[in-house]
Tab-separated table of C-alpha atoms and ligand atoms in Angstrom:
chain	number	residue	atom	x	y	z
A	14	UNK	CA	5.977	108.706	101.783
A	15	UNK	CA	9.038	108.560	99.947
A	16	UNK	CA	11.298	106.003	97.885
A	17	UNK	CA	14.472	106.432	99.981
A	18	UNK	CA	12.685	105.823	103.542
A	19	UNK	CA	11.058	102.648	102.129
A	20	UNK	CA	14.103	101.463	100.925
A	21	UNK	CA	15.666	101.759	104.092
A	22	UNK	CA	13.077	100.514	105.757
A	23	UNK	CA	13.429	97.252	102.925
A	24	UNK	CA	16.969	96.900	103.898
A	25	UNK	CA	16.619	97.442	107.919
A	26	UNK	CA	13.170	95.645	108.689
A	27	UNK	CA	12.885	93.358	105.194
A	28	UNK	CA	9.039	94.344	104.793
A	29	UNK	CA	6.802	97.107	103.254
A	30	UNK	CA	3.203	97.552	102.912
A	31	UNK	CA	0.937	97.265	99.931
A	32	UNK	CA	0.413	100.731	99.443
A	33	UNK	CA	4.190	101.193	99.724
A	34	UNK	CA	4.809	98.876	97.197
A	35	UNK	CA	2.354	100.350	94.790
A	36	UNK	CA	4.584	103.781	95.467
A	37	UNK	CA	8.003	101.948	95.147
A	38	UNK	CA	7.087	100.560	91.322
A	39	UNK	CA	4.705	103.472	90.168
A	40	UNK	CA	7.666	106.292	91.361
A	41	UNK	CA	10.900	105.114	91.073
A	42	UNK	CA	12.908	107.472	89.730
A	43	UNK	CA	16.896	106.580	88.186
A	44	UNK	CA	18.794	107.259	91.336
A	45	UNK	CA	16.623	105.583	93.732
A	46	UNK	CA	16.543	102.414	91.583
A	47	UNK	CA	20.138	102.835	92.002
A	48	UNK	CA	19.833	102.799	95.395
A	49	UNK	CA	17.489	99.821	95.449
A	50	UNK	CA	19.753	97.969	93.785
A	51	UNK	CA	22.998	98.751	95.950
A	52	UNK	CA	21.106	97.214	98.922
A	53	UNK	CA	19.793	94.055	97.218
A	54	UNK	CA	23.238	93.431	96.104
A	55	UNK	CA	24.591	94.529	99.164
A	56	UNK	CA	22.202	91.920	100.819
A	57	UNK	CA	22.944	88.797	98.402
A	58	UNK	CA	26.713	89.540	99.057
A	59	UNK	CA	26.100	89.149	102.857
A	60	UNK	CA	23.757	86.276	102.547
A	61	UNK	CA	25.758	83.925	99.862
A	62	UNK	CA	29.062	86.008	99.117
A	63	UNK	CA	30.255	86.238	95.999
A	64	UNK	CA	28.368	83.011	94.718
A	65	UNK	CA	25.879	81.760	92.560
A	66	UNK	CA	24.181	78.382	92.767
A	67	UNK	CA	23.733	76.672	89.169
A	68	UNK	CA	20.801	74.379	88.572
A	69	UNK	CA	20.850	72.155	85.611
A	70	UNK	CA	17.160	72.243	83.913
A	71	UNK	CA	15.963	69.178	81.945
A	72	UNK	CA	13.223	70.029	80.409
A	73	UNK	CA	11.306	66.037	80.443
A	74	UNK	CA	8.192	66.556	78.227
A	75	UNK	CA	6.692	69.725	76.225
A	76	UNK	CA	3.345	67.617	76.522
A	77	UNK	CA	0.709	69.537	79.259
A	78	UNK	CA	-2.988	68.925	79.805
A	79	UNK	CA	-3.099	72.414	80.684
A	80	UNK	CA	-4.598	75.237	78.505
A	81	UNK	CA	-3.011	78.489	80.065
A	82	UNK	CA	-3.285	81.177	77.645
A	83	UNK	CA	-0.224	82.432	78.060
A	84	UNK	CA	1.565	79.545	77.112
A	85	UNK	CA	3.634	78.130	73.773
A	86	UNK	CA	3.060	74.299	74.938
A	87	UNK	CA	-0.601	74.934	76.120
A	88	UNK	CA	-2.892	71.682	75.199
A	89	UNK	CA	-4.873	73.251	72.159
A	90	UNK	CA	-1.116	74.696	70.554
A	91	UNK	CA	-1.426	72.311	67.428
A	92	UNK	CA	2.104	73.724	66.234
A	93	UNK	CA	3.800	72.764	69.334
A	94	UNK	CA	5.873	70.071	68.896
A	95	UNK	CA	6.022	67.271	71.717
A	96	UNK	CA	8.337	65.211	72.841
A	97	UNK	CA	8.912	62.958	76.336
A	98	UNK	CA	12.393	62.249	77.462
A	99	UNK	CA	13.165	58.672	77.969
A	100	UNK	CA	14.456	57.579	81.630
A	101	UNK	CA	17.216	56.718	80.022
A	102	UNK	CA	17.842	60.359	78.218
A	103	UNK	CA	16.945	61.789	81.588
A	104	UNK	CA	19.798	60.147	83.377
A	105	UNK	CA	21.961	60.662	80.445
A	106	UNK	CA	21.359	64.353	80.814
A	107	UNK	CA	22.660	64.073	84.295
A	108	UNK	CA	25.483	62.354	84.007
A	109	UNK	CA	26.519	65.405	81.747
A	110	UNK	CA	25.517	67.697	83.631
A	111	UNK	CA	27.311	65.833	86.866
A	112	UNK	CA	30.586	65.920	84.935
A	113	UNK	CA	30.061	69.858	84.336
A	114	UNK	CA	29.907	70.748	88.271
A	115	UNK	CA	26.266	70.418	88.649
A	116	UNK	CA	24.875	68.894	91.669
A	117	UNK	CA	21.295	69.922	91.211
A	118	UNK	CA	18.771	68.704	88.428
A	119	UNK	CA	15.642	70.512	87.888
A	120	UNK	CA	13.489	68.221	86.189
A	121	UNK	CA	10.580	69.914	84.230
A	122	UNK	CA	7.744	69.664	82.248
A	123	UNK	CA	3.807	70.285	81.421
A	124	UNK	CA	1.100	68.092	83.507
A	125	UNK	CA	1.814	65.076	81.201
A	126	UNK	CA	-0.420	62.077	81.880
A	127	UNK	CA	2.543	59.586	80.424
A	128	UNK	CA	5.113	61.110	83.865
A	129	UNK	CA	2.821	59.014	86.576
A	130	UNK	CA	3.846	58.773	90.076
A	131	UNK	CA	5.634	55.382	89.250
A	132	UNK	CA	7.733	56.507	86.751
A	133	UNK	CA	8.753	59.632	88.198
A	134	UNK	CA	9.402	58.577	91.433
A	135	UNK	CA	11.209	55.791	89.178
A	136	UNK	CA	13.225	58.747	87.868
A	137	UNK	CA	13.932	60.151	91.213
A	138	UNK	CA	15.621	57.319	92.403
A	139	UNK	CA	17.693	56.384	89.697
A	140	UNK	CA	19.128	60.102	90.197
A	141	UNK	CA	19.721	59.879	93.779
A	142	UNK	CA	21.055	56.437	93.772
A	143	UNK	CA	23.632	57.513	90.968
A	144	UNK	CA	24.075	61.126	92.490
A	145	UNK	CA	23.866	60.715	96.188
A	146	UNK	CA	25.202	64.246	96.420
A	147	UNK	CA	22.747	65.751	94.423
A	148	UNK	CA	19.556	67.249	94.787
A	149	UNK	CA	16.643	66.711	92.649
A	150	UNK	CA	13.841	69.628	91.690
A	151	UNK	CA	10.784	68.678	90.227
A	152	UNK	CA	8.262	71.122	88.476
A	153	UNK	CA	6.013	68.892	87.131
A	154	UNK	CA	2.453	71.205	87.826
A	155	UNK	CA	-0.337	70.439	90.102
A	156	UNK	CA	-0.290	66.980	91.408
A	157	UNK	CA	-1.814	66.871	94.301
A	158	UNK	CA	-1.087	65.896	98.181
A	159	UNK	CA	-0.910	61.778	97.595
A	160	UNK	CA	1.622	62.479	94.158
A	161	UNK	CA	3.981	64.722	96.118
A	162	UNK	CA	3.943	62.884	99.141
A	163	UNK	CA	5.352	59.949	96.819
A	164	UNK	CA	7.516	62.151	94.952
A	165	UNK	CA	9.342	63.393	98.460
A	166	UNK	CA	9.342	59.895	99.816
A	167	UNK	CA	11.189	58.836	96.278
A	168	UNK	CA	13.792	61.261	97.663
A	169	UNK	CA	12.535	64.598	95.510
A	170	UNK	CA	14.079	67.678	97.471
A	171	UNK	CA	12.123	70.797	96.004
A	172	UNK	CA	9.616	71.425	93.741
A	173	UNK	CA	8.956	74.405	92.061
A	174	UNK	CA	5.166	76.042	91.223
A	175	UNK	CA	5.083	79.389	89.714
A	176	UNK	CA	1.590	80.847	91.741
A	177	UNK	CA	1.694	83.240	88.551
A	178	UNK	CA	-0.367	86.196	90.378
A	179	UNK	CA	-1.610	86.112	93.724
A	180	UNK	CA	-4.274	88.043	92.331
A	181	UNK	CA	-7.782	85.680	91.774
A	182	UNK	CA	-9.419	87.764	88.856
A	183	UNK	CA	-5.741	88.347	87.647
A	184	UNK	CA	-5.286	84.706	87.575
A	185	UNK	CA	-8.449	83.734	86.146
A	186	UNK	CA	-7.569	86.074	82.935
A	187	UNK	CA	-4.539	83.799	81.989
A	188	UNK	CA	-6.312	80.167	82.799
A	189	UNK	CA	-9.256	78.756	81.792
A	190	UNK	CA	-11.786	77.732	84.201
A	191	UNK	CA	-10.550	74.575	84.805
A	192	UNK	CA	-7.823	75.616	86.126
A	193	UNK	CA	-8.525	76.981	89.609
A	194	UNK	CA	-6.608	79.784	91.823
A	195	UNK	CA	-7.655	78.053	95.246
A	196	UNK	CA	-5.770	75.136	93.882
A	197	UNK	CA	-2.910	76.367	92.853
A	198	UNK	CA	-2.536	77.866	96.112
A	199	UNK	CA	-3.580	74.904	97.908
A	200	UNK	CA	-1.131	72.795	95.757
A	201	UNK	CA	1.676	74.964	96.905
A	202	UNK	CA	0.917	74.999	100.618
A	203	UNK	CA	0.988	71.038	100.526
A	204	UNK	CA	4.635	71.364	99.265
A	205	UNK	CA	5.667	73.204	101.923
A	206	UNK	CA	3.714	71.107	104.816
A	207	UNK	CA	5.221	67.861	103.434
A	208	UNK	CA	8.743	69.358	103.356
A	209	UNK	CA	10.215	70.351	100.157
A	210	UNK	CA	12.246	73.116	99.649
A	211	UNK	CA	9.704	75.097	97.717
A	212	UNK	CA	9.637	77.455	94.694
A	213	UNK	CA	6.576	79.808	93.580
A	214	UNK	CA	6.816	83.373	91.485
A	215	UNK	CA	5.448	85.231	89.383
A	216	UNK	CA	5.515	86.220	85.626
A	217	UNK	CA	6.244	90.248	85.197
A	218	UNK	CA	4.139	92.510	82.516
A	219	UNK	CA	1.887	89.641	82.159
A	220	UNK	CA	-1.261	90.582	80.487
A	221	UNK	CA	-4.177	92.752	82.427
A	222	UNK	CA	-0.993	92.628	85.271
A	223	UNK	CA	-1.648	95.931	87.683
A	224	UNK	CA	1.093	97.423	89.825
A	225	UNK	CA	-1.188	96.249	92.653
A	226	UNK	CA	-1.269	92.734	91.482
A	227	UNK	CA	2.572	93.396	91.257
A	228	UNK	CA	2.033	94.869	95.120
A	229	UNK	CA	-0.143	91.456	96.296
A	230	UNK	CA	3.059	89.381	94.528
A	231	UNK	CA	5.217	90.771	96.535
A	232	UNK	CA	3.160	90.476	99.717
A	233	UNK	CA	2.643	86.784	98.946
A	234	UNK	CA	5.937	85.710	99.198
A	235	UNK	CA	6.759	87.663	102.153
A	236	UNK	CA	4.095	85.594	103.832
A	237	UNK	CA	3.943	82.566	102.370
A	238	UNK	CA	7.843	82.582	102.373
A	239	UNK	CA	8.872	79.776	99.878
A	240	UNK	CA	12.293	78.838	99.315
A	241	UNK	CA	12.555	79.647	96.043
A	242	UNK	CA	11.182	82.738	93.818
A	243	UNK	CA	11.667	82.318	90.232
A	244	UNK	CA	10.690	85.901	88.441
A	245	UNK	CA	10.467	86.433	84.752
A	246	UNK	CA	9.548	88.909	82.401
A	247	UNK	CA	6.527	87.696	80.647
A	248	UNK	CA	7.573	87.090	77.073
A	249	UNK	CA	4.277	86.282	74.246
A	250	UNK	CA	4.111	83.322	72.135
A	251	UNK	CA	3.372	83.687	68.382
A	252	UNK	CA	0.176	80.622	68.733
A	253	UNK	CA	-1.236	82.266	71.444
A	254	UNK	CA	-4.030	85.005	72.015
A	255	UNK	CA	-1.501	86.907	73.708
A	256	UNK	CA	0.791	87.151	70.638
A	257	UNK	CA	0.400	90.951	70.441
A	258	UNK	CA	1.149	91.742	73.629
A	259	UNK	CA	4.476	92.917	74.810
A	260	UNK	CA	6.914	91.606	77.075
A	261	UNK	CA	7.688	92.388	80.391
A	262	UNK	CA	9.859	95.190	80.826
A	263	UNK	CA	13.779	94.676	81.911
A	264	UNK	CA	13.642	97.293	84.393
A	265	UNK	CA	10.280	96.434	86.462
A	266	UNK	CA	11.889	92.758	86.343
A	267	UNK	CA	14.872	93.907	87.812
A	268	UNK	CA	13.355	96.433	90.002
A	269	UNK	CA	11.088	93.125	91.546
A	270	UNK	CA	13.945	91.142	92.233
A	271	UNK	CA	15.556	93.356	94.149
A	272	UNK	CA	12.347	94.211	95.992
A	273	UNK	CA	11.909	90.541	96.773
A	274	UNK	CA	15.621	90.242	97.841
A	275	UNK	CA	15.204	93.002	100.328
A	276	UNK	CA	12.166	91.741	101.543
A	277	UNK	CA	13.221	87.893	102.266
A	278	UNK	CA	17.563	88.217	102.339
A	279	UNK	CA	17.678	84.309	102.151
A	280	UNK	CA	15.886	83.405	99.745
A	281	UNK	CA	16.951	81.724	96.598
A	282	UNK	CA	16.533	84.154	93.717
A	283	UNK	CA	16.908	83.076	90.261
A	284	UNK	CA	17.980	85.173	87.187
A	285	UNK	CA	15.594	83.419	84.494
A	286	UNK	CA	16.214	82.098	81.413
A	287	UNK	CA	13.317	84.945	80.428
A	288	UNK	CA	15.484	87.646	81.593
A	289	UNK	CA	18.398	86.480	79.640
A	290	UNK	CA	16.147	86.299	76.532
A	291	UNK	CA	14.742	89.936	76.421
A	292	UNK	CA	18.031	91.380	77.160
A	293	UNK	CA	21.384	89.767	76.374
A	294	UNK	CA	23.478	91.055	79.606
A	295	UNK	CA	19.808	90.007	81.699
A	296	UNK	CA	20.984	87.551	83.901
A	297	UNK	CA	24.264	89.320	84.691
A	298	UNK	CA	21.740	92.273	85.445
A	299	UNK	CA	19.454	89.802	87.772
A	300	UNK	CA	22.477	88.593	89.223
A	301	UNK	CA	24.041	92.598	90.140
A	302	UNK	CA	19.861	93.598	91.237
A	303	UNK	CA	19.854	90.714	93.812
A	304	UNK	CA	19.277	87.473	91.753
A	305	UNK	CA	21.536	84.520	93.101
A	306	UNK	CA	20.754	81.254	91.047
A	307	UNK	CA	20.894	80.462	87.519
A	308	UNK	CA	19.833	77.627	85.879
A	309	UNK	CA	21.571	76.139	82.434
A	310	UNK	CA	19.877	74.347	79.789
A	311	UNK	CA	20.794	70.526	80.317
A	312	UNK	CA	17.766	69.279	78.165
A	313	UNK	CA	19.408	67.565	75.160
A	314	UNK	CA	20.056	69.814	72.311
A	315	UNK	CA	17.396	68.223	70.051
A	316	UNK	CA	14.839	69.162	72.077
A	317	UNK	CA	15.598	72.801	73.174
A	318	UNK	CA	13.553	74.137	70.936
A	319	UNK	CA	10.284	72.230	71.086
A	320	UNK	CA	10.358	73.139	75.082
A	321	UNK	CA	8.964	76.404	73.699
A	322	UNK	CA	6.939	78.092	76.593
A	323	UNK	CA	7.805	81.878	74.873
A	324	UNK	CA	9.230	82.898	71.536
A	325	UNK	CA	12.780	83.375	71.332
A	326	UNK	CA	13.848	81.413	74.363
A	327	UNK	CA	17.454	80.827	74.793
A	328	UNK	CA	19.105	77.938	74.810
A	329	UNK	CA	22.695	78.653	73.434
A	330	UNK	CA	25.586	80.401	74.863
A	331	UNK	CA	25.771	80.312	78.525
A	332	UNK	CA	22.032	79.312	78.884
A	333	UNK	CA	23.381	75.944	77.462
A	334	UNK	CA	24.902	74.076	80.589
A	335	UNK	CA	27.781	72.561	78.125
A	336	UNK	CA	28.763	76.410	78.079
A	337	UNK	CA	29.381	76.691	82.366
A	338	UNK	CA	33.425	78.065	81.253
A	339	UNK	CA	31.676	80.589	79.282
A	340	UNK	CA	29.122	81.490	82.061
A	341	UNK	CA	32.082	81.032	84.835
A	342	UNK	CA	33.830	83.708	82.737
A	343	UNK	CA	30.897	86.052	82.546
A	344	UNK	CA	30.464	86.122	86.430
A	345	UNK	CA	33.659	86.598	86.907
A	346	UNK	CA	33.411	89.549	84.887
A	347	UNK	CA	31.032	91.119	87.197
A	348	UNK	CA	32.495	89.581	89.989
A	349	UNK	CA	31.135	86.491	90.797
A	350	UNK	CA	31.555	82.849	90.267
A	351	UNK	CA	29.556	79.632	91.049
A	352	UNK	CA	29.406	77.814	93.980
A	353	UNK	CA	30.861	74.344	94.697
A	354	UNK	CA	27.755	71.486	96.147
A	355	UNK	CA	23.849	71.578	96.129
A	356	UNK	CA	23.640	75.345	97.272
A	357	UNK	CA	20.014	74.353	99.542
A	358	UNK	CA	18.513	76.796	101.536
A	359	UNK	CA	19.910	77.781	104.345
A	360	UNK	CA	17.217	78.666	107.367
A	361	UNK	CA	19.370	81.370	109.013
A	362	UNK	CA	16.485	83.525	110.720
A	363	UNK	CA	17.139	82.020	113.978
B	416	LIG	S1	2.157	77.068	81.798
B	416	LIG	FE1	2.633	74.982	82.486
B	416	LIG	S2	0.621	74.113	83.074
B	416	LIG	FE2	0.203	75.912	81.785
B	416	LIG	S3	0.002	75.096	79.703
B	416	LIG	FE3	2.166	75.732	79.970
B	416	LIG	S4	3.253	73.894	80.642
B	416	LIG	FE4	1.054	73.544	80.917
């Protein structure tokens, strides 16, 4: 086994097998990662050109029943502060964000009791009926079958759930026991059997993370093959247990997202917000390792900070979706620029 003939075998038959994986990320060396990256590139240019879809992120309430260790706006956080955005606010955030190019809103938040089916599918239909041409992402946590149904029928398009690690024991170290793998799982095979465009990924370097957990990741989304794969480097929060722990590395993250480019060429690859905050050039770097969607802060500016999942996350510059010039001029420096319209996902296997 060697790094060269799996990455041809990545960019000819867009699969590899665990143990290949495992080889890939423990063995890399400088020029093959090179290499890697050349094709993943090579393969975003072919799929989507030159362009990157932007997704405008509102960011609706930093209140979540949810306890997951990991996490800065985790239930039993007493410094977190919490806030709910307003209908109102929401649709105020779009009509910004409308007038800035964007013609997708990612609406996001913890599992907030106050958001009920009503009032989101409320939500959803003030946006379509003032955006026709837009398309609305929710990523609003485990709802179950009868909530999304609703959501869809309200005229959601995706949703995006982060499966975290496809790894059980892996994912039972960052939840409590409430919080159950089979459901997570089972929550994001309902998405996908009722129709939206669907996200799931992974955090990278999260804590007790193996490369083989990194391996089963991979092999997840090959076979579960979402629309959507949002990668990040895990990043700690001070009021957390993990506070100690370090953040994902730059490199494996960017080594993944090529990986994950090779191995599914359509699919719609984000360069995260946690990229761009443990490295200021990250997202350019997602965007030249394979990455093909961003997604701009379009919460309002009060609020940025109290959506505080990690320490340190941006929210300024070209993360800010009032700054799209700024991150228009940025792609273009690396050649690239955004794409015009909804940028969905296209189905081109056949
Ligand atoms: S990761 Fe999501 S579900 Fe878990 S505590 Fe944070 S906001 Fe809630």
């Amino acid at each position: 086994m060697n790094n060269r003939d799996i990455i041809r075998r990545l960019e000819t038959e867009h699969d590899l097998s665990r143990e290949e994986a495992v080889f890939l990320l423990n063995t890399l060396g400088d020029k093959d990662e090179k290499l890697l990256a050349d094709a993943a590139r090579k393969t975003a240019l072919d799929q989507f050109g030159n362009k990157i879809y932007i997704r405008g992120l509102i960011e609706i309430s930093s209140y979540c029943k949810n306890d997951c260790y990991y996490c800065g706006i985790r239930r039993s956080n007493r410094n977190a502060v919490r806030y709910r955005l307003s209908e109102e606010q929401i649709l105020s955030c779009c009509e910004q964000g409308y007038a800035l190019g964007f013609r997708t809103f990612v609406l996001q938040g913890g599992e907030d009791g106050y958001f009920t089916d009503d009032r989101v599918c409320a939500i959803v239909r003030a946006i379509k009926a003032r955006y026709p041409d837009c398309a609305v992402t929710l990523s609003l946590g485990e709802r179950g079958e009868q909530s999304f149904r609703r959501l869809y029928e309200a005229g959601a398009d995706r949703y995006l759930l982060r499966h975290e690690t496809a790894d059980r024991t892996h994912y039972e170290k960052l939840h409590p026991p409430q919080m159950r793998f089979d459901n997570r799982m089972e929550n994001l095979r309902l998405l996908k059997s009722i129709g939206f465009q669907t996200g799931a990924g992974f955090m990278v370097g999260s804590p007790y993370q193996t490369t083989e957990n990194l391996a089963d990741d991979l092999l997840f989304i090959k076979a579960f093959q979402p629309q959507m794969c949002g990668i990040g480097p895990f990043v700690p929060h001070k009021d957390t247990d993990y506070r100690d722990c370090p953040h994902g590395s730059l490199r494996m993250t960017l080594i993944l997202l090529s990986v994950i480019r090779l191995m599914n060429p359509n699919i719609l690859l984000p360069a995260t917000t946690a990229l761009g905050t443990i490295d200021k050039n990250g997202r350019e770097l997602g965007i030249l390792h394979g990455a093909n969607v961003v997604m701009p802060n379009l919460s309002p500016q009060e609020h940025r900070a109290d959506y505080s999942l990690y320490d340190n996350k941006i929210s300024t510059g070209e993360e800010a979706a009032e700054s799209v010039a700024l991150l228009a001029e940025k792609l273009k420096a690396i050649g690239y620029e955004i794409a015009v319209g909804r940028g969905d996902y296209q189905d081109n296997t056949n």
